[in-house]
PDB file of C-alpha atoms and ligand atoms in Angstrom:
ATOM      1  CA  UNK A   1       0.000   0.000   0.000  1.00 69.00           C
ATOM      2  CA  UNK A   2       1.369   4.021  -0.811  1.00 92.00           C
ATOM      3  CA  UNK A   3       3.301   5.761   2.005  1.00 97.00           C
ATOM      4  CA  UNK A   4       0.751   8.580   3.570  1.00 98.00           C
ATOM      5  CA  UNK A   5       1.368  11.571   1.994  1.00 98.00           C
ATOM      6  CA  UNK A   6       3.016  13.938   3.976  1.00 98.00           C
ATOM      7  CA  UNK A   7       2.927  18.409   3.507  1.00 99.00           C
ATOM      8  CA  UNK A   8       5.666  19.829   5.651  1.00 99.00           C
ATOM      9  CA  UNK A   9       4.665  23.618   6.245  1.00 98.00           C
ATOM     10  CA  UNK A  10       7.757  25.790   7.242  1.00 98.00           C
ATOM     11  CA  UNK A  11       8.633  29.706   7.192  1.00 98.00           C
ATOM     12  CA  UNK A  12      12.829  29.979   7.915  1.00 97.00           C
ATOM     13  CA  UNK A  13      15.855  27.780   8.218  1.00 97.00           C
ATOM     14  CA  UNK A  14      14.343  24.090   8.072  1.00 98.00           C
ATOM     15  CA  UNK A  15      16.286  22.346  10.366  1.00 98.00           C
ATOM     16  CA  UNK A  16      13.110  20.407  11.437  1.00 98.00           C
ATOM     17  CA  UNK A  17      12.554  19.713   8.142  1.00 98.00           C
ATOM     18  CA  UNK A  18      15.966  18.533   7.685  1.00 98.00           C
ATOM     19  CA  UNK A  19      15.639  16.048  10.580  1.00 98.00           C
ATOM     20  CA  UNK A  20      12.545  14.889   8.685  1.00 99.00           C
ATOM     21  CA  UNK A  21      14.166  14.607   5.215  1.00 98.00           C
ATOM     22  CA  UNK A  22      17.316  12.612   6.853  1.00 98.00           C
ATOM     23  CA  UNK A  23      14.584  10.178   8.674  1.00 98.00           C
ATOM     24  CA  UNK A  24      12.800   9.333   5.619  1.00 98.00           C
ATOM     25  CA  UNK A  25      16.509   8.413   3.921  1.00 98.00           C
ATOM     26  CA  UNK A  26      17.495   6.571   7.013  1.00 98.00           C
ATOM     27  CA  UNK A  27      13.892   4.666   7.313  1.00 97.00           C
ATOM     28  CA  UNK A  28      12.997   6.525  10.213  1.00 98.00           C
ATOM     29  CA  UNK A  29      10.013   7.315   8.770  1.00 98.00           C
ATOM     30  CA  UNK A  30       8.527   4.289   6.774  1.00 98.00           C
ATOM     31  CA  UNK A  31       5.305   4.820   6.799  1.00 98.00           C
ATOM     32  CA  UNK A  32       5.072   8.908   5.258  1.00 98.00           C
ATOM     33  CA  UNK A  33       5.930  10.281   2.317  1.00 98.00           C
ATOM     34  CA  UNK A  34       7.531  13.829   2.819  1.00 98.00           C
ATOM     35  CA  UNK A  35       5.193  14.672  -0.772  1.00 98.00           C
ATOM     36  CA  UNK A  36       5.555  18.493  -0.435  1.00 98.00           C
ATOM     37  CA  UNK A  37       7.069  21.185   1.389  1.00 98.00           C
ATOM     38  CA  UNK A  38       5.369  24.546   1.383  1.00 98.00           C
ATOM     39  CA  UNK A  39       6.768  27.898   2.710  1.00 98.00           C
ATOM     40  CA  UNK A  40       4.780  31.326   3.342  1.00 98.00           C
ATOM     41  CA  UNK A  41       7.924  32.838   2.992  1.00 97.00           C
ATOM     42  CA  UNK A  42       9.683  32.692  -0.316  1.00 97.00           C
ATOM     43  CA  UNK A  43      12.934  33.150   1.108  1.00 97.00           C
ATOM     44  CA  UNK A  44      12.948  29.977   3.174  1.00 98.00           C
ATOM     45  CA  UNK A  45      16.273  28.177   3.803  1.00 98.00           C
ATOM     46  CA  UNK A  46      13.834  25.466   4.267  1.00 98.00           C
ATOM     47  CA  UNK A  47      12.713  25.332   0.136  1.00 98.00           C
ATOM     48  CA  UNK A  48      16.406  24.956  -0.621  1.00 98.00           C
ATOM     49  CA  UNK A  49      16.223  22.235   1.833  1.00 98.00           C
ATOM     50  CA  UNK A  50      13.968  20.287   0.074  1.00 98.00           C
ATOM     51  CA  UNK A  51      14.634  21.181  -3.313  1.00 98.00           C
ATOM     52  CA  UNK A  52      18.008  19.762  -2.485  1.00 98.00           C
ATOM     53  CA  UNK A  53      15.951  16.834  -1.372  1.00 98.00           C
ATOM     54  CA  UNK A  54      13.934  16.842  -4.928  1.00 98.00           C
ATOM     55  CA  UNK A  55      10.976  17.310  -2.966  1.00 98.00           C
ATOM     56  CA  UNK A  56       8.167  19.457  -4.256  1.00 98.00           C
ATOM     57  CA  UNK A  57       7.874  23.150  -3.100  1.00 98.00           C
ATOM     58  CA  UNK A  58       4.986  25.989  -3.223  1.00 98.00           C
ATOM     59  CA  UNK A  59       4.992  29.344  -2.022  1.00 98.00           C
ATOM     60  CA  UNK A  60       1.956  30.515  -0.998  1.00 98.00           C
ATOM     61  CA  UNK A  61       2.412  34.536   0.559  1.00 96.00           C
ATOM     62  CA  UNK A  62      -0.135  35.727   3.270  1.00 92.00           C
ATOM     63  CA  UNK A  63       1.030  39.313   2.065  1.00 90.00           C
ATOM     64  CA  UNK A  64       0.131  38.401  -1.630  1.00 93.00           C
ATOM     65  CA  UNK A  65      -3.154  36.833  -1.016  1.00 95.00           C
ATOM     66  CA  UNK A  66      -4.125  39.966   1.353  1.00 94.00           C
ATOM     67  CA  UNK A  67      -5.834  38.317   3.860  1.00 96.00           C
ATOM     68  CA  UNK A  68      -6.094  35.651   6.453  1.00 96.00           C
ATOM     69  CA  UNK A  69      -8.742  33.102   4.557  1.00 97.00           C
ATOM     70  CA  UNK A  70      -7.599  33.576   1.405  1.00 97.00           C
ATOM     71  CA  UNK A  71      -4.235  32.439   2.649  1.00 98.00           C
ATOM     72  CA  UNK A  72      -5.563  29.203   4.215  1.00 98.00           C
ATOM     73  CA  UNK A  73      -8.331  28.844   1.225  1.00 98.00           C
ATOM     74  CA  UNK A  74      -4.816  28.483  -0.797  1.00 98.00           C
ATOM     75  CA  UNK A  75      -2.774  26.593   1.280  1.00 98.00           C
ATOM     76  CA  UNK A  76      -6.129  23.979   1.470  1.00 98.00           C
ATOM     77  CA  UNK A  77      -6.435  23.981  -2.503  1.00 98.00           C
ATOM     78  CA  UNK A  78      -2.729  23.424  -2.670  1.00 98.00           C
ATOM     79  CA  UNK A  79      -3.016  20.304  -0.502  1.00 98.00           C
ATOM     80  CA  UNK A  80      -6.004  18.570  -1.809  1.00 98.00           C
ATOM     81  CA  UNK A  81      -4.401  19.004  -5.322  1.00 98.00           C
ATOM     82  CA  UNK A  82      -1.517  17.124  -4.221  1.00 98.00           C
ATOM     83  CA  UNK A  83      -3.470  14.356  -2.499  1.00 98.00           C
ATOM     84  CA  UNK A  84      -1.779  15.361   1.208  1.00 98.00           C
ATOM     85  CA  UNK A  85      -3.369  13.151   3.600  1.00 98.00           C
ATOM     86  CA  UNK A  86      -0.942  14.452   6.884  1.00 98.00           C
ATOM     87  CA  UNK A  87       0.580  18.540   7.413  1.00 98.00           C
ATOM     88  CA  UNK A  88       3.596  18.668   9.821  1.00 99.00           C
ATOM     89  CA  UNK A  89       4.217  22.507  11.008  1.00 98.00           C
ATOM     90  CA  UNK A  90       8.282  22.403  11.014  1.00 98.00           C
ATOM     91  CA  UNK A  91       9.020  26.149  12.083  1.00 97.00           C
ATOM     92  CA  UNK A  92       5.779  27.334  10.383  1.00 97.00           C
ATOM     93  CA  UNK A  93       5.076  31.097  11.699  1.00 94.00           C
ATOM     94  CA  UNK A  94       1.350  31.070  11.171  1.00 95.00           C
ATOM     95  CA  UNK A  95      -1.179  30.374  13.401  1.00 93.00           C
ATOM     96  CA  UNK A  96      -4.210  28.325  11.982  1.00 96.00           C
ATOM     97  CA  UNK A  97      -7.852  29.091  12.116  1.00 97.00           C
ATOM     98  CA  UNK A  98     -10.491  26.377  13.695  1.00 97.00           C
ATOM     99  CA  UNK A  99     -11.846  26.300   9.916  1.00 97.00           C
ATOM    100  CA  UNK A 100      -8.521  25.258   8.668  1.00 98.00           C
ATOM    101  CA  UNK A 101      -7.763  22.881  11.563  1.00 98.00           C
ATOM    102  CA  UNK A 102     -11.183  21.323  11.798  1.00 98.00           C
ATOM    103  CA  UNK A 103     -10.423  19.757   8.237  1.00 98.00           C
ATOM    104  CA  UNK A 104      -8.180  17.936   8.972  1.00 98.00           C
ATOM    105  CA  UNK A 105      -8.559  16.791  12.740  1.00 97.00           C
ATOM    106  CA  UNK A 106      -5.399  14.542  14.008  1.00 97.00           C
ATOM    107  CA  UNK A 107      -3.823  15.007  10.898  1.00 98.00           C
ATOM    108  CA  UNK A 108      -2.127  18.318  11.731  1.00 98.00           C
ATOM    109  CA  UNK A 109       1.095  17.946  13.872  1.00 98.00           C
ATOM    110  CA  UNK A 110       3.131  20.680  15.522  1.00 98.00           C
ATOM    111  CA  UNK A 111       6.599  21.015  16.982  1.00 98.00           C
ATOM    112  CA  UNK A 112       7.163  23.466  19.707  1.00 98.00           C
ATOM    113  CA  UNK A 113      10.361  24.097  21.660  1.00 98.00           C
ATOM    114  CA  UNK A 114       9.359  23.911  25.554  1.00 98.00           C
ATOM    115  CA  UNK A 115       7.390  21.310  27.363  1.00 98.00           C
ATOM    116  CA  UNK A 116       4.015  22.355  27.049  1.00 98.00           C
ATOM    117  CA  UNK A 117       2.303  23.836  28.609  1.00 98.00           C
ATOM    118  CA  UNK A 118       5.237  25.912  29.665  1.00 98.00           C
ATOM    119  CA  UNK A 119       5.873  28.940  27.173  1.00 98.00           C
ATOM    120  CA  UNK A 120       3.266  28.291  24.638  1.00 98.00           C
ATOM    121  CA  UNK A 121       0.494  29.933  23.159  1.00 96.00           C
ATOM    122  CA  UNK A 122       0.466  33.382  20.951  1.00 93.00           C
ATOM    123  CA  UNK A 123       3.547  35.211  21.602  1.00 94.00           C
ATOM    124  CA  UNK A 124       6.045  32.116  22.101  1.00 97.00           C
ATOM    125  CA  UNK A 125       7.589  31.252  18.595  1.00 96.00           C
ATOM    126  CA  UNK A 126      11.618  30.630  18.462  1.00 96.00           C
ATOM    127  CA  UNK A 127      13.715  32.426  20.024  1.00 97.00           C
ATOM    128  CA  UNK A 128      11.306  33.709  21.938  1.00 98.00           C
ATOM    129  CA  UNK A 129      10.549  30.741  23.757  1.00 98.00           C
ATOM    130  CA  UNK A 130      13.902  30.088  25.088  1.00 98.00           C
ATOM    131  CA  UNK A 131      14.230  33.438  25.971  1.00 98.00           C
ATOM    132  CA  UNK A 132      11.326  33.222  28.236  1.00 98.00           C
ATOM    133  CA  UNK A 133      12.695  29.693  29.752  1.00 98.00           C
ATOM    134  CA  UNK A 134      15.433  31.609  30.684  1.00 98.00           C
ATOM    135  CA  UNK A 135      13.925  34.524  32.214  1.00 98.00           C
ATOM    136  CA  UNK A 136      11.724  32.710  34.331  1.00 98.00           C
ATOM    137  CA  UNK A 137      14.795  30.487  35.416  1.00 98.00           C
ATOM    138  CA  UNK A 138      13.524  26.903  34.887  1.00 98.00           C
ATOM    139  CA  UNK A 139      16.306  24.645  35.239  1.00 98.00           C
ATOM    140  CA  UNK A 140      14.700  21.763  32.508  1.00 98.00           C
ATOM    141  CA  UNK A 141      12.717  22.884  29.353  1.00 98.00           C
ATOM    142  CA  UNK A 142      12.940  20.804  26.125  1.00 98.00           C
ATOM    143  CA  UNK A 143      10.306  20.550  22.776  1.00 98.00           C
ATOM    144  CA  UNK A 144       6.537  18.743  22.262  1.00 98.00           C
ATOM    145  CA  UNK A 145       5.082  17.807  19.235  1.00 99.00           C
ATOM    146  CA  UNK A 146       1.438  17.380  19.526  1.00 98.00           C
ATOM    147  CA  UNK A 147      -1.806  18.221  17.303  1.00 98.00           C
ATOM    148  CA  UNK A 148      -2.670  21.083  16.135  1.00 98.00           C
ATOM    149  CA  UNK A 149      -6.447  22.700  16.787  1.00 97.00           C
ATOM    150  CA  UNK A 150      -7.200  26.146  17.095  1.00 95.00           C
ATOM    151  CA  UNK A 151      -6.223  26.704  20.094  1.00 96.00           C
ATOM    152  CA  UNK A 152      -2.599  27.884  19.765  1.00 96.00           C
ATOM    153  CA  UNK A 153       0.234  24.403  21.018  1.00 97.00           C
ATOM    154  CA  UNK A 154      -3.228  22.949  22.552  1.00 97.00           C
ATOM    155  CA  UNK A 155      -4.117  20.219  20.952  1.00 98.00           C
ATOM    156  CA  UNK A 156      -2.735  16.596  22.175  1.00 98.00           C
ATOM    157  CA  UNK A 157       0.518  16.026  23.364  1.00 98.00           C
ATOM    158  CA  UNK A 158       1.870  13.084  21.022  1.00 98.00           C
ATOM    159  CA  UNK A 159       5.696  13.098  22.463  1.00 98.00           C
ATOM    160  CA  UNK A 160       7.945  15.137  24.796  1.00 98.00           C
ATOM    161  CA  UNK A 161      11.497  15.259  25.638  1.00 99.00           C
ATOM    162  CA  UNK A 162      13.683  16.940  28.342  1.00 99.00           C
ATOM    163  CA  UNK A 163      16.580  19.432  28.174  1.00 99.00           C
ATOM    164  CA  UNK A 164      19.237  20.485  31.058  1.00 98.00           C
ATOM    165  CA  UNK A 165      19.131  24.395  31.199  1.00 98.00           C
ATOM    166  CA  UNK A 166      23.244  24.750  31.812  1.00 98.00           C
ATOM    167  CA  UNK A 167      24.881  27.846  33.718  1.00 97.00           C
ATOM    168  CA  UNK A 168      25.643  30.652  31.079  1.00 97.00           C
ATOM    169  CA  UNK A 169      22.983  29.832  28.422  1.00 98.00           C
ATOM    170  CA  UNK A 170      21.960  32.453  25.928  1.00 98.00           C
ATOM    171  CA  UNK A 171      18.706  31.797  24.009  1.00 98.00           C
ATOM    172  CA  UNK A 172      20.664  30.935  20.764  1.00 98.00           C
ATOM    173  CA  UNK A 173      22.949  28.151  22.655  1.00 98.00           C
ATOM    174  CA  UNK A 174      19.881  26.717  24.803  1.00 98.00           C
ATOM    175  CA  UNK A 175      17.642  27.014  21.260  1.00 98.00           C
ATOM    176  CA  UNK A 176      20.223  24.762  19.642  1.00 98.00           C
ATOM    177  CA  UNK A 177      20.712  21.907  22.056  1.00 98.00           C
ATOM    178  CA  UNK A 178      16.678  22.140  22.159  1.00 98.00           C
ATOM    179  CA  UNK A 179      17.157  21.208  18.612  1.00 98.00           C
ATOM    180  CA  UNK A 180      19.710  18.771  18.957  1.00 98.00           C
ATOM    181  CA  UNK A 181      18.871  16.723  22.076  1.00 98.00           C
ATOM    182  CA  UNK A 182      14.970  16.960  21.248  1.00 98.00           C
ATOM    183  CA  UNK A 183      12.904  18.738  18.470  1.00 98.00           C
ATOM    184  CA  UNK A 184      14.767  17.030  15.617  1.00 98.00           C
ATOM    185  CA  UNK A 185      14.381  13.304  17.285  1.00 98.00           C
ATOM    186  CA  UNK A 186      10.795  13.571  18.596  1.00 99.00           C
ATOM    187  CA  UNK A 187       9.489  15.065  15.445  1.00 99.00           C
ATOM    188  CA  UNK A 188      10.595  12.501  13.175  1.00 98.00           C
ATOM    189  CA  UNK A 189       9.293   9.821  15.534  1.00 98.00           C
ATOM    190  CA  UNK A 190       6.141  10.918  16.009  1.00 99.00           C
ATOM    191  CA  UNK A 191       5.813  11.470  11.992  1.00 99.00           C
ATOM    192  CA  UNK A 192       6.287   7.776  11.760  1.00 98.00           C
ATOM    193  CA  UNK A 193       3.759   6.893  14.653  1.00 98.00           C
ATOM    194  CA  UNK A 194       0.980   9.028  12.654  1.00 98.00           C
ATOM    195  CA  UNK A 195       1.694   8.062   8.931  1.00 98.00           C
ATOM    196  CA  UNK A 196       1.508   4.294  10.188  1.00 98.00           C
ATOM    197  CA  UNK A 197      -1.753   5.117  12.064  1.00 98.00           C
ATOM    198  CA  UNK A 198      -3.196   6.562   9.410  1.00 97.00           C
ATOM    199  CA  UNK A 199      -1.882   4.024   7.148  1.00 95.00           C
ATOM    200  CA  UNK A 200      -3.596   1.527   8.918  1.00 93.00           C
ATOM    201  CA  UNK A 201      -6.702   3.038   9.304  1.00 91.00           C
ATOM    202  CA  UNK A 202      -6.786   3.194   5.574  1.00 83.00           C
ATOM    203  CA  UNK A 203      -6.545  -0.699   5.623  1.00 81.00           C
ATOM    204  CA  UNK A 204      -9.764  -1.160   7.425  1.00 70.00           C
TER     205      UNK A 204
HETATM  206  C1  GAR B   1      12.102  25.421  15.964  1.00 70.31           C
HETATM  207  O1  GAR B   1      12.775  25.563  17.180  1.00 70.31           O
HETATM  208  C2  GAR B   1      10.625  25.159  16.198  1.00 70.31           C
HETATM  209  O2  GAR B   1      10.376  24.343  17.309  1.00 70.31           O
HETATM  210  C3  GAR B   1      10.131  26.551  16.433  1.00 70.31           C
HETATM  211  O3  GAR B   1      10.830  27.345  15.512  1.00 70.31           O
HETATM  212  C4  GAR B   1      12.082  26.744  15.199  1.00 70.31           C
HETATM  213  C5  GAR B   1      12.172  26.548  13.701  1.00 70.31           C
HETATM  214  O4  GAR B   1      13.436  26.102  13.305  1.00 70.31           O
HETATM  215  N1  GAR B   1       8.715  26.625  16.282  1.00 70.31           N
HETATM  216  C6  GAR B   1       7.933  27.398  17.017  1.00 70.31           C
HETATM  217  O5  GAR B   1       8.346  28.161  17.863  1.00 70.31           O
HETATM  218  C7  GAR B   1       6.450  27.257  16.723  1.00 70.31           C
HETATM  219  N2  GAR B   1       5.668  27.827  17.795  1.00 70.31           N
HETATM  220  P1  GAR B   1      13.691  25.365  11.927  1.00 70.31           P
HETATM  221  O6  GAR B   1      13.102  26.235  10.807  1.00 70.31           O
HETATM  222  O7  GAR B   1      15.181  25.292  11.830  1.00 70.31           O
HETATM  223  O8  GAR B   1      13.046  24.015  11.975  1.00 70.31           O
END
């Protein structure tokens, strides 16, 4: 039976989408197809990432479209035409209406770089977050992936992974070794443990 097909949505660097793309060569990932990679940002490390990859790419620009739903009316076109079954958000700046998320419900996944729900929710995006971890002093933080509904990082935790906080962090240092030690393990993994579920759903 065909791989699920996979849309990884991304605005900057990639490196999440990276992990992803190494997974799939490594059969990490069996069960997903990475099918497309879309960016609302045309200048997206992340599109040379998968072009590199010889994965499809789109650009679809909020600015462009001028508004909110014709953004997400778009970026819903764009993955029915392709047959996308599965969206990962890999560093994907936008945050999704209940219209957008209610079509496709457990079929949206999210990674976020603190343990929810510690420094999440409007406001906490990348550097920001570890910023705030930081500031408050917490002494572990790490990522989550989970679902994605409308309520911004609320939908169900699917995996979590912990991160020392070491003396003389800056946001950039602790932001990588978030990366390193968690984000770009648990996100693969739990890409995997949702293709195959919804692989096997198909079956029955
Ligand atoms: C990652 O740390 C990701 O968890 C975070 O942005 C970074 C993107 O890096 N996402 C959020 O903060 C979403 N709320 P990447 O483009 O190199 O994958």
């Amino acid at each position: 039976m065909s791989k699920t097909k996979i849309a990884v949505l991304v605005s900057g660097g990639g490196t999440n989408l990276q992990a992803l793309i190494d997974a799939a060569r490594d059969g990490i990932i069996a069960h997903g197809e990475l099918a497309l990679v879309i960016s609302n940002n045309a200048g997206a490390f992340a599109l040379t990432r998968a072009a590199n990859a010889g994965i499809k790419t789109a650009v679809i620009s909020k600015k462009e479209l001028g508004s909110a739903e014709a953004f997400e009316e778009k970026l819903l076109e764009t993955l029915a035409a392709n047959g996308i079954e599965m969206i990962v958000l890999a560093g994907f700046m936008v945050i999704l209406s209940k219209r957008f998320t209610d079509a496709y419900p457990n079929r949206i996944l999210n990674v976020h770089p603190s343990l929810i729900p510690s420094f999440c929710g409007e406001g906490f995006y990348g550097l920001h977050v570890h910023e705030a971890a930081l500031a408050y002093g917490v002494k572990v933080t790490g990522a989550t992936v989970h679902f994605v509904n409308e309520i911004p990082d609320g939908g169900r935790i699917i995996m979590q992974k912990a991160v020392e906080i070491e003396e003389g962090d800056t946001p950039e240092v602790l932001q990588r070794r978030v990366m390193e030690q968690a984000e770009w393990k648990i996100l693969p993994l739990s890409v995997e443990l949702v293709a195959k579920e919804i692989k096997e759903e198909k079956k029955n």
